[in-house]
Coordinates of C-alpha atoms in Angstrom, one line a residue:
X214 CA 52.1 -165.2 56.9
X215 CA 51.1 -168.9 55.5
X216 CA 47.9 -169.9 54.3
X217 CA 45.5 -171.7 55.5
X218 CA 43.0 -174.0 53.8
X219 CA 39.4 -173.6 54.0
X220 CA 38.1 -177.0 56.6
X221 CA 34.7 -178.2 56.8
X222 CA 36.0 -178.8 59.8
X223 CA 35.3 -176.5 63.4
X224 CA 38.3 -173.9 64.2
X225 CA 41.2 -175.6 66.5
X226 CA 40.2 -173.0 68.9
X227 CA 36.5 -174.2 69.9
X228 CA 36.6 -177.5 72.2
X229 CA 34.0 -180.1 71.1
X230 CA 31.8 -179.5 74.0
X231 CA 31.1 -176.0 72.8
X232 CA 30.5 -177.0 69.4
X233 CA 26.5 -177.2 69.0
X234 CA 26.2 -174.7 71.2
X235 CA 28.1 -172.4 68.5
X236 CA 26.5 -173.7 65.8
X237 CA 23.1 -172.7 67.0
X238 CA 24.3 -169.0 68.1
X239 CA 25.6 -168.7 64.8
X240 CA 23.0 -170.2 62.9
X241 CA 20.6 -168.0 64.9
X242 CA 22.8 -164.6 64.4
X243 CA 22.4 -165.5 60.4
X244 CA 19.1 -165.9 60.9
X245 CA 18.8 -162.3 62.3
X246 CA 20.8 -161.5 59.3
X247 CA 18.4 -162.5 56.7
X248 CA 15.5 -161.1 59.0
X249 CA 16.9 -157.9 59.3
X250 CA 17.5 -157.5 55.8
X251 CA 14.7 -158.9 54.4
X252 CA 12.4 -156.0 56.5
X253 CA 15.0 -153.2 55.2
X254 CA 13.7 -154.6 51.4
X255 CA 10.8 -154.3 52.2
X256 CA 10.8 -151.4 53.8
X257 CA 12.9 -149.6 50.8
X258 CA 11.0 -151.5 48.1
X259 CA 13.6 -152.4 46.9
X260 CA 12.9 -155.4 43.7
X261 CA 14.7 -158.3 45.4
X262 CA 14.2 -159.8 48.2
X263 CA 15.9 -159.7 51.2
X264 CA 18.3 -162.8 51.5
X265 CA 20.0 -161.1 48.3
X266 CA 20.3 -157.4 50.1
X267 CA 21.7 -160.3 53.5
X268 CA 24.2 -161.4 50.8
X269 CA 25.7 -158.3 49.8
X270 CA 25.8 -156.9 53.3
X271 CA 27.7 -159.8 54.1
X272 CA 29.9 -159.8 51.7
X273 CA 30.3 -156.2 52.4
X274 CA 31.6 -157.1 56.2
X275 CA 33.5 -159.9 55.4
X276 CA 35.7 -158.1 53.0
X277 CA 35.7 -155.0 54.9
X278 CA 37.2 -156.9 58.2
X279 CA 34.4 -156.5 60.5
X280 CA 32.5 -160.1 60.7
X281 CA 35.8 -162.4 60.3
X282 CA 34.9 -165.8 58.7
X283 CA 35.7 -168.1 61.8
X284 CA 32.4 -165.9 63.1
X285 CA 29.8 -167.4 60.9
X286 CA 31.8 -170.6 60.2
X287 CA 30.1 -173.1 61.6
X288 CA 26.7 -172.0 61.1
X289 CA 27.0 -171.7 57.5
X290 CA 28.2 -175.3 57.0
X291 CA 25.5 -176.8 59.2
X292 CA 23.0 -174.7 57.0
X293 CA 24.7 -175.8 54.1
X294 CA 25.2 -179.5 55.2
X295 CA 20.9 -179.2 55.9
X296 CA 20.0 -177.3 52.7
X297 CA 18.0 -180.3 51.6
X298 CA 14.9 -180.5 54.6
X299 CA 14.6 -176.8 53.9
X300 CA 13.2 -177.8 50.0
X301 CA 11.0 -180.2 51.7
X302 CA 7.8 -177.5 51.7
X303 CA 8.8 -176.9 48.3
X304 CA 8.0 -180.9 47.6
X305 CA 4.6 -181.1 49.6
X306 CA 3.3 -178.0 47.7
X307 CA 4.6 -179.9 44.3
X308 CA 1.4 -182.7 45.6
X309 CA -1.2 -180.4 46.5
X310 CA -0.7 -178.2 43.5
X311 CA -0.6 -181.0 40.6
X312 CA -3.4 -179.1 38.4
X313 CA -1.4 -175.6 37.6
X314 CA 1.6 -178.2 37.8
X315 CA -0.9 -179.5 34.4
X316 CA -1.9 -176.3 32.9
X317 CA 1.8 -174.4 33.7
X318 CA 4.2 -176.6 34.3
X319 CA 6.2 -176.0 31.3
X320 CA 6.4 -171.9 32.1
X321 CA 7.3 -172.5 35.9
X322 CA 10.0 -175.2 35.2
X323 CA 11.3 -172.9 32.4
X324 CA 11.4 -170.0 35.3
X325 CA 12.6 -171.7 38.1
X326 CA 15.6 -173.1 35.7
X327 CA 16.5 -169.9 34.6
X328 CA 16.0 -168.2 38.4
X329 CA 18.4 -171.7 39.6
X330 CA 21.1 -171.0 36.3
X331 CA 21.1 -166.9 37.2
X332 CA 21.8 -167.7 41.0
X333 CA 24.3 -170.2 39.9
X334 CA 26.0 -168.5 37.7
X335 CA 25.9 -165.0 39.9
X336 CA 27.8 -167.3 42.6
X337 CA 30.4 -167.8 40.5
X338 CA 30.7 -164.8 39.2
X339 CA 31.0 -163.4 42.7
X340 CA 33.5 -165.9 43.9
X341 CA 35.6 -165.9 41.6
X342 CA 35.7 -161.9 41.7
X343 CA 36.4 -162.8 45.5
X344 CA 39.2 -165.0 44.8
X345 CA 41.1 -162.7 42.6
X346 CA 40.9 -159.8 44.4
X347 CA 42.3 -161.4 47.2
X348 CA 45.2 -162.7 45.2
X349 CA 45.5 -159.1 43.7
X350 CA 45.8 -158.4 47.8
X351 CA 48.8 -161.4 48.5
X352 CA 50.4 -160.2 45.9
X353 CA 50.6 -156.2 46.6
X354 CA 51.7 -157.3 50.0
X355 CA 54.4 -160.0 48.4
X356 CA 55.6 -156.9 46.0
X357 CA 55.4 -154.2 48.8
X358 CA 57.6 -156.9 51.1
X359 CA 59.9 -157.7 48.8
X360 CA 60.6 -153.8 47.8
X361 CA 61.2 -153.4 51.5
X362 CA 63.7 -156.8 51.5
X363 CA 65.4 -155.2 48.7
X364 CA 66.1 -151.6 50.0
X365 CA 67.4 -153.1 53.9

């Protein structure tokens, strides 16, 4: 089986006229998954957000093969491409709370920086681990194919 490189365009099986509807559907599925994970984290009194729970559940579903990457690719790409729009409320709140920023701005920025760095490092390590895991699975498959060819 030949490896297909990751693309930021729509899968070839999706007609161009159908792509916007499929993108909206996938974004809706991702939002519903986040909401369910958020409710589960709240109900179980977990010390972290529902987004983290949803991330781990989605990664587990992808690794188990229960969810194909193509099933959420369009929606995930759209969310990533429009991520800046989700930060507009943050900018508005900065304008509204200038007094808070004057009194505790440094502490807030340190906390935000540490949180940002933690998220980026956790994401990088997770992606690296998944890539290594997938490479080892491919290597094992190739080795099994070679041994069966050698035995035949």
